[in-house]
mmCIF file of N, CA and C in Angstrom:
data_model
loop_
_atom_site.group_PDB
_atom_site.id
_atom_site.type_symbol
_atom_site.label_atom_id
_atom_site.label_comp_id
_atom_site.label_asym_id
_atom_site.label_seq_id
_atom_site.Cartn_x
_atom_site.Cartn_y
_atom_site.Cartn_z
ATOM 1 N N UNK A 1 314.112 365.412 203.858
ATOM 2 C CA UNK A 1 314.971 366.131 204.799
ATOM 3 C C UNK A 1 314.168 365.891 206.076
ATOM 4 N N UNK A 2 315.245 365.503 207.039
ATOM 5 C CA UNK A 2 314.864 365.034 208.470
ATOM 6 C C UNK A 2 314.706 366.446 209.318
ATOM 7 N N UNK A 3 313.639 366.239 210.063
ATOM 8 C CA UNK A 3 313.320 367.278 210.917
ATOM 9 C C UNK A 3 314.142 367.199 212.292
ATOM 10 N N UNK A 4 314.843 368.025 212.392
ATOM 11 C CA UNK A 4 315.384 367.781 214.017
ATOM 12 C C UNK A 4 314.378 367.813 215.223
ATOM 13 N N UNK A 5 314.410 367.346 216.047
ATOM 14 C CA UNK A 5 313.598 367.168 217.234
ATOM 15 C C UNK A 5 313.551 368.348 218.109
ATOM 16 N N UNK A 6 312.388 368.730 218.519
ATOM 17 C CA UNK A 6 312.287 370.261 219.283
ATOM 18 C C UNK A 6 312.824 370.026 220.674
ATOM 19 N N UNK A 7 312.474 368.923 221.122
ATOM 20 C CA UNK A 7 312.646 368.422 222.397
ATOM 21 C C UNK A 7 312.314 367.117 222.842
ATOM 22 N N UNK A 8 312.840 366.546 224.028
ATOM 23 C CA UNK A 8 312.497 365.439 224.585
ATOM 24 C C UNK A 8 311.780 365.796 225.918
ATOM 25 N N UNK A 9 310.570 365.166 226.176
ATOM 26 C CA UNK A 9 309.997 365.219 227.557
ATOM 27 C C UNK A 9 310.940 365.183 228.436
ATOM 28 N N UNK A 10 310.941 366.213 229.617
ATOM 29 C CA UNK A 10 312.054 365.904 230.482
ATOM 30 C C UNK A 10 311.559 366.907 231.923
ATOM 31 N N UNK A 11 312.547 367.135 232.525
ATOM 32 C CA UNK A 11 312.341 368.168 233.720
ATOM 33 C C UNK A 11 311.958 369.335 233.367
ATOM 34 N N UNK A 12 311.597 370.153 234.144
ATOM 35 C CA UNK A 12 311.670 371.614 233.540
ATOM 36 C C UNK A 12 312.346 372.481 233.375
ATOM 37 N N UNK A 13 313.653 371.862 233.549
ATOM 38 C CA UNK A 13 314.868 372.665 233.486
ATOM 39 C C UNK A 13 315.144 372.522 232.007
ATOM 40 N N UNK A 14 314.580 373.415 231.148
ATOM 41 C CA UNK A 14 314.702 373.502 229.696
ATOM 42 C C UNK A 14 315.194 374.839 229.358
ATOM 43 N N UNK A 15 316.286 375.504 230.209
ATOM 44 C CA UNK A 15 316.572 376.860 230.101
ATOM 45 C C UNK A 15 317.487 376.802 228.645
ATOM 46 N N UNK A 16 318.335 375.932 228.419
ATOM 47 C CA UNK A 16 318.782 376.319 227.257
ATOM 48 C C UNK A 16 318.239 376.117 226.160
ATOM 49 N N UNK A 17 317.482 375.148 225.981
ATOM 50 C CA UNK A 17 316.378 374.804 224.915
ATOM 51 C C UNK A 17 315.724 376.723 224.789
ATOM 52 N N UNK A 18 315.177 377.137 225.773
ATOM 53 C CA UNK A 18 314.597 378.219 225.734
ATOM 54 C C UNK A 18 315.083 379.376 225.301
ATOM 55 N N UNK A 19 316.682 379.179 225.457
ATOM 56 C CA UNK A 19 317.410 380.591 225.281
ATOM 57 C C UNK A 19 317.848 380.148 223.868
ATOM 58 N N UNK A 20 317.526 379.069 223.085
ATOM 59 C CA UNK A 20 317.816 378.971 221.801
ATOM 60 C C UNK A 20 318.950 378.114 221.583
ATOM 61 N N UNK A 21 319.662 377.625 222.411
ATOM 62 C CA UNK A 21 320.769 376.695 222.519
ATOM 63 C C UNK A 21 320.417 375.149 222.421
ATOM 64 N N UNK A 22 321.065 374.281 221.933
ATOM 65 C CA UNK A 22 321.108 373.159 221.703
ATOM 66 C C UNK A 22 320.832 372.127 223.094
ATOM 67 N N UNK A 23 319.607 371.690 223.216
ATOM 68 C CA UNK A 23 319.424 370.788 224.899
ATOM 69 C C UNK A 23 320.522 370.086 224.471
ATOM 70 N N UNK A 24 320.815 369.669 225.951
ATOM 71 C CA UNK A 24 321.531 368.537 226.267
ATOM 72 C C UNK A 24 320.383 367.351 226.203
ATOM 73 N N UNK A 25 320.764 366.000 226.151
ATOM 74 C CA UNK A 25 319.927 365.119 226.586
ATOM 75 C C UNK A 25 319.217 364.815 227.932
ATOM 76 N N UNK A 26 317.917 365.572 227.851
ATOM 77 C CA UNK A 26 317.435 365.559 229.231
ATOM 78 C C UNK A 26 317.007 364.339 229.593
ATOM 79 N N UNK A 27 316.979 364.049 230.862
ATOM 80 C CA UNK A 27 315.995 362.600 231.014
ATOM 81 C C UNK A 27 314.600 362.837 231.192
ATOM 82 N N UNK A 28 313.872 361.875 230.638
ATOM 83 C CA UNK A 28 312.627 361.945 230.638
ATOM 84 C C UNK A 28 311.665 362.091 232.000
ATOM 85 N N UNK A 29 310.963 363.141 232.127
ATOM 86 C CA UNK A 29 310.350 363.419 233.631
ATOM 87 C C UNK A 29 309.313 362.083 233.974
ATOM 88 N N UNK A 30 308.789 361.815 232.779
ATOM 89 C CA UNK A 30 307.736 360.598 232.851
ATOM 90 C C UNK A 30 307.788 359.491 231.828
ATOM 91 N N UNK A 31 308.854 358.341 232.167
ATOM 92 C CA UNK A 31 309.229 357.843 230.953
ATOM 93 C C UNK A 31 308.174 356.598 230.843
ATOM 94 N N UNK A 32 307.001 356.737 231.697
ATOM 95 C CA UNK A 32 306.052 355.502 231.358
ATOM 96 C C UNK A 32 304.655 356.023 230.522
ATOM 97 N N UNK A 33 305.036 357.616 230.017
ATOM 98 C CA UNK A 33 303.914 358.191 229.472
ATOM 99 C C UNK A 33 304.362 357.753 227.833
ATOM 100 N N UNK A 34 303.051 357.630 227.396
ATOM 101 C CA UNK A 34 303.361 357.060 226.008
ATOM 102 C C UNK A 34 303.178 358.442 225.249
ATOM 103 N N UNK A 35 303.287 358.579 223.825
ATOM 104 C CA UNK A 35 303.200 359.668 223.147
ATOM 105 C C UNK A 35 301.825 360.144 222.960
ATOM 106 N N UNK A 36 300.841 359.521 223.178
ATOM 107 C CA UNK A 36 299.374 359.745 222.886
ATOM 108 C C UNK A 36 299.104 360.337 224.648
ATOM 109 N N UNK A 37 299.236 359.691 225.492
ATOM 110 C CA UNK A 37 299.449 360.627 226.965
ATOM 111 C C UNK A 37 299.942 362.192 226.701
ATOM 112 N N UNK A 38 300.992 362.047 226.232
ATOM 113 C CA UNK A 38 301.448 363.387 226.246
ATOM 114 C C UNK A 38 300.767 364.324 225.326
ATOM 115 N N UNK A 39 300.613 364.066 224.320
ATOM 116 C CA UNK A 39 299.771 364.513 223.328
ATOM 117 C C UNK A 39 298.320 364.998 223.828
ATOM 118 N N UNK A 40 297.986 364.177 224.554
ATOM 119 C CA UNK A 40 296.586 364.461 224.868
ATOM 120 C C UNK A 40 296.484 365.979 225.881
ATOM 121 N N UNK A 41 297.679 365.652 226.933
ATOM 122 C CA UNK A 41 297.921 367.047 227.613
ATOM 123 C C UNK A 41 298.110 368.173 226.913
ATOM 124 N N UNK A 42 299.094 368.215 225.856
ATOM 125 C CA UNK A 42 299.402 369.268 224.812
ATOM 126 C C UNK A 42 297.777 369.857 224.235
ATOM 127 N N UNK A 43 297.015 368.814 223.741
ATOM 128 C CA UNK A 43 295.968 369.258 222.760
ATOM 129 C C UNK A 43 294.948 370.033 224.033
ATOM 130 N N UNK A 44 294.957 369.521 225.212
ATOM 131 C CA UNK A 44 293.738 370.167 226.155
ATOM 132 C C UNK A 44 294.487 371.668 226.384
ATOM 133 N N UNK A 45 295.628 371.641 226.613
ATOM 134 C CA UNK A 45 296.364 372.745 226.849
ATOM 135 C C UNK A 45 296.242 373.988 225.707
ATOM 136 N N UNK A 46 296.765 373.370 224.763
ATOM 137 C CA UNK A 46 296.561 374.487 223.528
ATOM 138 C C UNK A 46 294.903 374.890 223.413
ATOM 139 N N UNK A 47 294.074 373.812 223.391
ATOM 140 C CA UNK A 47 292.482 374.161 223.267
ATOM 141 C C UNK A 47 292.029 375.309 224.011
ATOM 142 N N UNK A 48 292.266 375.229 225.193
ATOM 143 C CA UNK A 48 292.151 376.002 226.559
ATOM 144 C C UNK A 48 292.522 377.154 226.415
ATOM 145 N N UNK A 49 294.433 377.121 226.066
ATOM 146 C CA UNK A 49 295.109 378.415 226.619
ATOM 147 C C UNK A 49 294.992 379.346 225.074
ATOM 148 N N UNK A 50 295.302 378.590 223.875
ATOM 149 C CA UNK A 50 295.342 379.414 222.867
ATOM 150 C C UNK A 50 294.170 379.845 222.180
ATOM 151 N N UNK A 51 293.123 378.858 222.033
ATOM 152 C CA UNK A 51 291.882 379.133 221.415
ATOM 153 C C UNK A 51 290.832 379.331 222.222
ATOM 154 N N UNK A 52 290.190 378.612 223.007
ATOM 155 C CA UNK A 52 288.992 378.894 224.105
ATOM 156 C C UNK A 52 289.200 380.438 224.724
ATOM 157 N N UNK A 53 290.271 380.643 225.126
ATOM 158 C CA UNK A 53 290.917 381.826 225.750
ATOM 159 C C UNK A 53 290.715 383.173 224.921
ATOM 160 N N UNK A 54 290.683 382.968 223.559
ATOM 161 C CA UNK A 54 290.541 384.238 222.577
ATOM 162 C C UNK A 54 291.945 384.837 222.560
ATOM 163 N N UNK A 55 293.239 383.911 222.554
ATOM 164 C CA UNK A 55 294.231 384.519 222.418
ATOM 165 C C UNK A 55 294.529 385.262 221.167
ATOM 166 N N UNK A 56 294.917 386.370 221.147
ATOM 167 C CA UNK A 56 295.029 387.114 219.801
ATOM 168 C C UNK A 56 296.208 386.693 218.917
ATOM 169 N N UNK A 57 297.180 386.015 219.676
ATOM 170 C CA UNK A 57 298.223 385.423 218.526
ATOM 171 C C UNK A 57 297.759 384.035 217.782
ATOM 172 N N UNK A 58 296.604 383.531 218.257
ATOM 173 C CA UNK A 58 296.120 382.369 217.704
ATOM 174 C C UNK A 58 294.701 382.369 217.053
ATOM 175 N N UNK A 59 294.253 383.671 217.006
ATOM 176 C CA UNK A 59 292.944 384.098 216.307
ATOM 177 C C UNK A 59 292.844 383.854 215.298
ATOM 178 N N UNK A 60 293.591 383.810 214.062
ATOM 179 C CA UNK A 60 293.602 383.612 212.799
ATOM 180 C C UNK A 60 293.752 381.870 212.431
ATOM 181 N N UNK A 61 293.842 380.998 213.633
ATOM 182 C CA UNK A 61 294.094 379.928 213.351
ATOM 183 C C UNK A 61 293.052 378.792 213.888
ATOM 184 N N UNK A 62 292.712 377.686 213.715
ATOM 185 C CA UNK A 62 291.747 376.687 214.360
ATOM 186 C C UNK A 62 292.641 375.412 214.700
ATOM 187 N N UNK A 63 292.427 374.706 215.325
ATOM 188 C CA UNK A 63 292.980 373.541 216.172
ATOM 189 C C UNK A 63 292.350 372.194 215.465
ATOM 190 N N UNK A 64 293.022 371.377 214.662
ATOM 191 C CA UNK A 64 292.673 370.052 214.467
ATOM 192 C C UNK A 64 293.636 369.014 214.966
ATOM 193 N N UNK A 65 292.987 368.609 216.199
ATOM 194 C CA UNK A 65 293.636 367.427 216.772
ATOM 195 C C UNK A 65 293.788 365.921 216.171
ATOM 196 N N UNK A 66 294.743 365.329 215.779
ATOM 197 C CA UNK A 66 294.669 364.263 215.328
ATOM 198 C C UNK A 66 295.393 362.950 216.342
ATOM 199 N N UNK A 67 294.612 362.959 217.223
ATOM 200 C CA UNK A 67 295.239 361.879 218.433
ATOM 201 C C UNK A 67 295.380 360.551 217.965
ATOM 202 N N UNK A 68 294.026 360.112 217.226
ATOM 203 C CA UNK A 68 294.198 358.505 216.941
ATOM 204 C C UNK A 68 294.947 358.442 215.524
ATOM 205 N N UNK A 69 296.192 357.816 215.807
ATOM 206 C CA UNK A 69 297.192 357.909 214.852
ATOM 207 C C UNK A 69 297.662 356.531 214.661
ATOM 208 N N UNK A 70 297.135 355.909 213.341
ATOM 209 C CA UNK A 70 297.955 354.503 213.021
ATOM 210 C C UNK A 70 299.243 354.502 212.844
ATOM 211 N N UNK A 71 300.128 355.636 212.887
ATOM 212 C CA UNK A 71 301.574 355.683 212.615
ATOM 213 C C UNK A 71 302.156 355.548 213.995
ATOM 214 N N UNK A 72 301.522 355.904 214.931
ATOM 215 C CA UNK A 72 302.012 355.784 216.273
ATOM 216 C C UNK A 72 302.529 357.226 216.563
ATOM 217 N N UNK A 73 302.144 358.389 215.839
ATOM 218 C CA UNK A 73 302.565 359.801 215.737
ATOM 219 C C UNK A 73 301.427 360.771 216.177
ATOM 220 N N UNK A 74 300.531 360.639 217.420
ATOM 221 C CA UNK A 74 299.679 361.269 217.568
ATOM 222 C C UNK A 74 300.127 362.888 217.618
ATOM 223 N N UNK A 75 299.173 363.945 216.854
ATOM 224 C CA UNK A 75 299.712 365.235 216.822
ATOM 225 C C UNK A 75 298.346 366.135 216.831
ATOM 226 N N UNK A 76 298.874 367.454 216.772
ATOM 227 C CA UNK A 76 298.070 368.452 216.665
ATOM 228 C C UNK A 76 298.293 369.314 215.693
ATOM 229 N N UNK A 77 297.285 370.049 214.732
ATOM 230 C CA UNK A 77 297.642 370.722 213.476
ATOM 231 C C UNK A 77 297.035 372.035 213.923
ATOM 232 N N UNK A 78 297.749 373.153 213.635
ATOM 233 C CA UNK A 78 297.067 374.363 213.210
ATOM 234 C C UNK A 78 296.940 374.805 212.060
ATOM 235 N N UNK A 79 295.509 375.105 211.431
ATOM 236 C CA UNK A 79 295.428 375.486 209.977
ATOM 237 C C UNK A 79 295.023 376.919 210.000
ATOM 238 N N UNK A 80 295.092 377.728 209.171
ATOM 239 C CA UNK A 80 294.651 379.001 208.986
ATOM 240 C C UNK A 80 292.839 378.588 209.189
ATOM 241 N N UNK A 81 292.224 379.622 209.890
ATOM 242 C CA UNK A 81 290.781 379.450 210.215
ATOM 243 C C UNK A 81 289.925 379.912 209.057
ATOM 244 N N UNK A 82 289.007 379.513 208.513
ATOM 245 C CA UNK A 82 288.082 379.944 207.297
ATOM 246 C C UNK A 82 288.866 379.679 206.056
ATOM 247 N N UNK A 83 289.916 379.044 205.767
ATOM 248 C CA UNK A 83 290.689 379.005 204.601
ATOM 249 C C UNK A 83 290.517 377.818 203.966
ATOM 250 N N UNK A 84 290.389 377.738 202.454
ATOM 251 C CA UNK A 84 290.368 376.610 201.756
ATOM 252 C C UNK A 84 291.783 375.780 201.849
ATOM 253 N N UNK A 85 292.923 376.363 202.188
ATOM 254 C CA UNK A 85 294.196 376.055 202.289
ATOM 255 C C UNK A 85 294.154 375.466 203.468
ATOM 256 N N UNK A 86 294.369 374.027 203.441
ATOM 257 C CA UNK A 86 294.336 373.223 204.758
ATOM 258 C C UNK A 86 295.691 372.712 205.207
ATOM 259 N N UNK A 87 296.596 373.172 204.509
ATOM 260 C CA UNK A 87 297.802 372.675 204.977
ATOM 261 C C UNK A 87 298.364 373.499 206.327
ATOM 262 N N UNK A 88 298.852 372.256 207.114
ATOM 263 C CA UNK A 88 299.137 373.180 208.698
ATOM 264 C C UNK A 88 300.168 374.035 208.715
ATOM 265 N N UNK A 89 299.980 375.025 209.327
ATOM 266 C CA UNK A 89 300.985 376.135 209.680
ATOM 267 C C UNK A 89 301.880 375.608 210.996
ATOM 268 N N UNK A 90 301.375 374.488 211.669
ATOM 269 C CA UNK A 90 302.147 374.047 212.664
ATOM 270 C C UNK A 90 301.467 373.041 213.154
ATOM 271 N N UNK A 91 302.612 371.660 213.365
ATOM 272 C CA UNK A 91 302.434 370.492 213.459
ATOM 273 C C UNK A 91 303.441 370.160 214.781
ATOM 274 N N UNK A 92 302.445 369.772 215.945
ATOM 275 C CA UNK A 92 303.229 369.305 217.180
ATOM 276 C C UNK A 92 302.865 367.743 217.214
ATOM 277 N N UNK A 93 303.615 366.800 217.212
ATOM 278 C CA UNK A 93 303.537 365.575 217.313
ATOM 279 C C UNK A 93 304.582 364.694 218.377
ATOM 280 N N UNK A 94 304.074 363.524 218.923
ATOM 281 C CA UNK A 94 305.022 362.792 219.826
ATOM 282 C C UNK A 94 305.299 361.518 219.104
ATOM 283 N N UNK A 95 306.140 360.661 219.416
ATOM 284 C CA UNK A 95 306.525 359.391 219.151
ATOM 285 C C UNK A 95 307.300 358.745 220.104
ATOM 286 N N UNK A 96 307.111 357.427 220.209
ATOM 287 C CA UNK A 96 307.871 356.525 221.022
ATOM 288 C C UNK A 96 307.795 356.439 222.575
ATOM 289 N N UNK A 97 308.277 355.796 223.268
ATOM 290 C CA UNK A 97 308.128 355.720 224.701
ATOM 291 C C UNK A 97 309.669 355.569 225.033
ATOM 292 N N UNK A 98 310.318 356.453 225.859
ATOM 293 C CA UNK A 98 309.796 357.582 226.259
ATOM 294 C C UNK A 98 309.410 358.557 225.284
ATOM 295 N N UNK A 99 308.375 359.476 225.059
ATOM 296 C CA UNK A 99 308.005 360.299 223.983
ATOM 297 C C UNK A 99 308.819 361.044 223.608
ATOM 298 N N UNK A 100 309.149 361.201 222.268
ATOM 299 C CA UNK A 100 309.952 362.368 221.810
ATOM 300 C C UNK A 100 309.205 363.617 221.397
ATOM 301 N N UNK A 101 309.054 364.481 221.338
ATOM 302 C CA UNK A 101 308.011 365.665 220.880
ATOM 303 C C UNK A 101 308.925 366.402 219.892
ATOM 304 N N UNK A 102 307.841 366.788 218.665
ATOM 305 C CA UNK A 102 308.594 367.596 217.679
ATOM 306 C C UNK A 102 307.615 368.586 217.373
ATOM 307 N N UNK A 103 308.129 369.746 217.207
ATOM 308 C CA UNK A 103 306.967 370.823 216.334
ATOM 309 C C UNK A 103 307.740 371.436 215.298
ATOM 310 N N UNK A 104 306.954 371.522 214.104
ATOM 311 C CA UNK A 104 307.309 372.049 213.093
ATOM 312 C C UNK A 104 306.455 372.980 212.023
ATOM 313 N N UNK A 105 306.914 373.464 211.154
ATOM 314 C CA UNK A 105 306.064 374.294 210.113
ATOM 315 C C UNK A 105 306.446 375.614 210.292
ATOM 316 N N UNK A 106 305.723 376.212 209.539
ATOM 317 C CA UNK A 106 306.142 377.690 209.292
ATOM 318 C C UNK A 106 305.987 378.759 210.324
ATOM 319 N N UNK A 107 304.984 378.816 211.489
ATOM 320 C CA UNK A 107 304.893 379.001 212.613
ATOM 321 C C UNK A 107 305.979 378.805 213.388
ATOM 322 N N UNK A 108 306.871 377.967 213.279
ATOM 323 C CA UNK A 108 308.223 377.821 214.075
ATOM 324 C C UNK A 108 309.261 378.661 213.461
ATOM 325 N N UNK A 109 308.731 379.250 212.426
ATOM 326 C CA UNK A 109 309.778 380.412 212.063
ATOM 327 C C UNK A 109 309.565 382.003 212.398
ATOM 328 N N UNK A 110 308.187 381.975 213.221
ATOM 329 C CA UNK A 110 307.396 383.377 213.353
ATOM 330 C C UNK A 110 308.136 383.623 214.741
ATOM 331 N N UNK A 111 307.644 384.957 215.145
ATOM 332 C CA UNK A 111 308.072 385.610 216.574
ATOM 333 C C UNK A 111 307.227 384.706 217.675
ATOM 334 N N UNK A 112 306.194 383.999 217.335
ATOM 335 C CA UNK A 112 305.513 383.371 218.383
ATOM 336 C C UNK A 112 306.031 381.699 218.796
ATOM 337 N N UNK A 113 307.100 381.570 217.914
ATOM 338 C CA UNK A 113 307.749 380.267 218.213
ATOM 339 C C UNK A 113 308.258 379.932 219.669
ATOM 340 N N UNK A 114 309.218 381.182 220.307
ATOM 341 C CA UNK A 114 309.298 380.722 221.338
ATOM 342 C C UNK A 114 308.556 380.348 222.566
ATOM 343 N N UNK A 115 307.457 381.031 222.394
ATOM 344 C CA UNK A 115 306.138 381.025 223.010
ATOM 345 C C UNK A 115 305.364 379.584 222.825
ATOM 346 N N UNK A 116 305.543 379.018 221.461
ATOM 347 C CA UNK A 116 304.854 377.780 221.203
ATOM 348 C C UNK A 116 305.747 376.745 222.105
ATOM 349 N N UNK A 117 307.100 376.912 221.870
ATOM 350 C CA UNK A 117 307.973 375.832 222.700
ATOM 351 C C UNK A 117 307.487 375.922 224.144
ATOM 352 N N UNK A 118 307.793 376.843 224.613
ATOM 353 C CA UNK A 118 307.713 377.137 226.018
ATOM 354 C C UNK A 118 306.095 376.555 226.558
ATOM 355 N N UNK A 119 305.216 376.705 226.044
ATOM 356 C CA UNK A 119 304.025 376.213 226.218
ATOM 357 C C UNK A 119 303.727 374.829 226.236
ATOM 358 N N UNK A 120 304.032 374.171 224.955
ATOM 359 C CA UNK A 120 304.247 372.895 224.772
ATOM 360 C C UNK A 120 305.007 372.243 225.694
ATOM 361 N N UNK A 121 306.041 372.393 225.967
ATOM 362 C CA UNK A 121 306.853 371.862 227.176
ATOM 363 C C UNK A 121 306.418 371.708 228.563
ATOM 364 N N UNK A 122 305.361 373.038 228.994
ATOM 365 C CA UNK A 122 305.230 373.049 229.820
ATOM 366 C C UNK A 122 303.751 372.149 230.239
ATOM 367 N N UNK A 123 302.967 372.182 229.172
ATOM 368 C CA UNK A 123 301.561 371.262 228.891
ATOM 369 C C UNK A 123 302.315 369.583 229.196
ATOM 370 N N UNK A 124 303.168 369.301 228.324
ATOM 371 C CA UNK A 124 303.550 368.074 228.054
ATOM 372 C C UNK A 124 304.238 367.499 229.465
ATOM 373 N N UNK A 125 304.577 368.401 230.186
ATOM 374 C CA UNK A 125 305.168 368.001 231.749
ATOM 375 C C UNK A 125 303.981 368.159 232.647
ATOM 376 N N UNK A 126 302.928 368.372 232.327
ATOM 377 C CA UNK A 126 301.606 368.173 233.240
ATOM 378 C C UNK A 126 300.855 369.350 233.707
ATOM 379 N N UNK A 127 301.565 370.708 233.482
ATOM 380 C CA UNK A 127 301.320 371.865 233.822
ATOM 381 C C UNK A 127 300.222 372.303 233.045
ATOM 382 N N UNK A 128 298.952 372.933 233.899
ATOM 383 C CA UNK A 128 297.734 373.148 233.312
ATOM 384 C C UNK A 128 297.418 374.588 232.971
ATOM 385 N N UNK A 129 298.241 375.377 233.603
ATOM 386 C CA UNK A 129 298.319 376.983 233.425
ATOM 387 C C UNK A 129 298.398 377.347 231.901
ATOM 388 N N UNK A 130 298.012 378.574 231.980
ATOM 389 C CA UNK A 130 298.291 379.205 230.220
ATOM 390 C C UNK A 130 299.436 379.819 230.547
#
């Protein structure tokens, strides 16, 4: 089963995506950035804003970054904290140049999904705020 792309790295004009509409093919904001460059930004933002801040929405999870990827798809995983079940509940990964970013997993069907999308897009575009 093919996963639909969550979004492409683009300008901050993602109103259609955030409103739940299918985004038009936006122009990349940083076409020279690799998938690894983008995922490093996302991993730092997720770690700082979701985990180190003690955000209650992510308290039950832990971050598992897998930025060194031989598949060309650096990614971060969210897994249930202190659980023997290591299946990821969220995968955020990038591939290609310009980088195409995808997010998938059970958390993308929960109430926190719009926030995940918004945060990931913002961090991928270079913002450092939470």
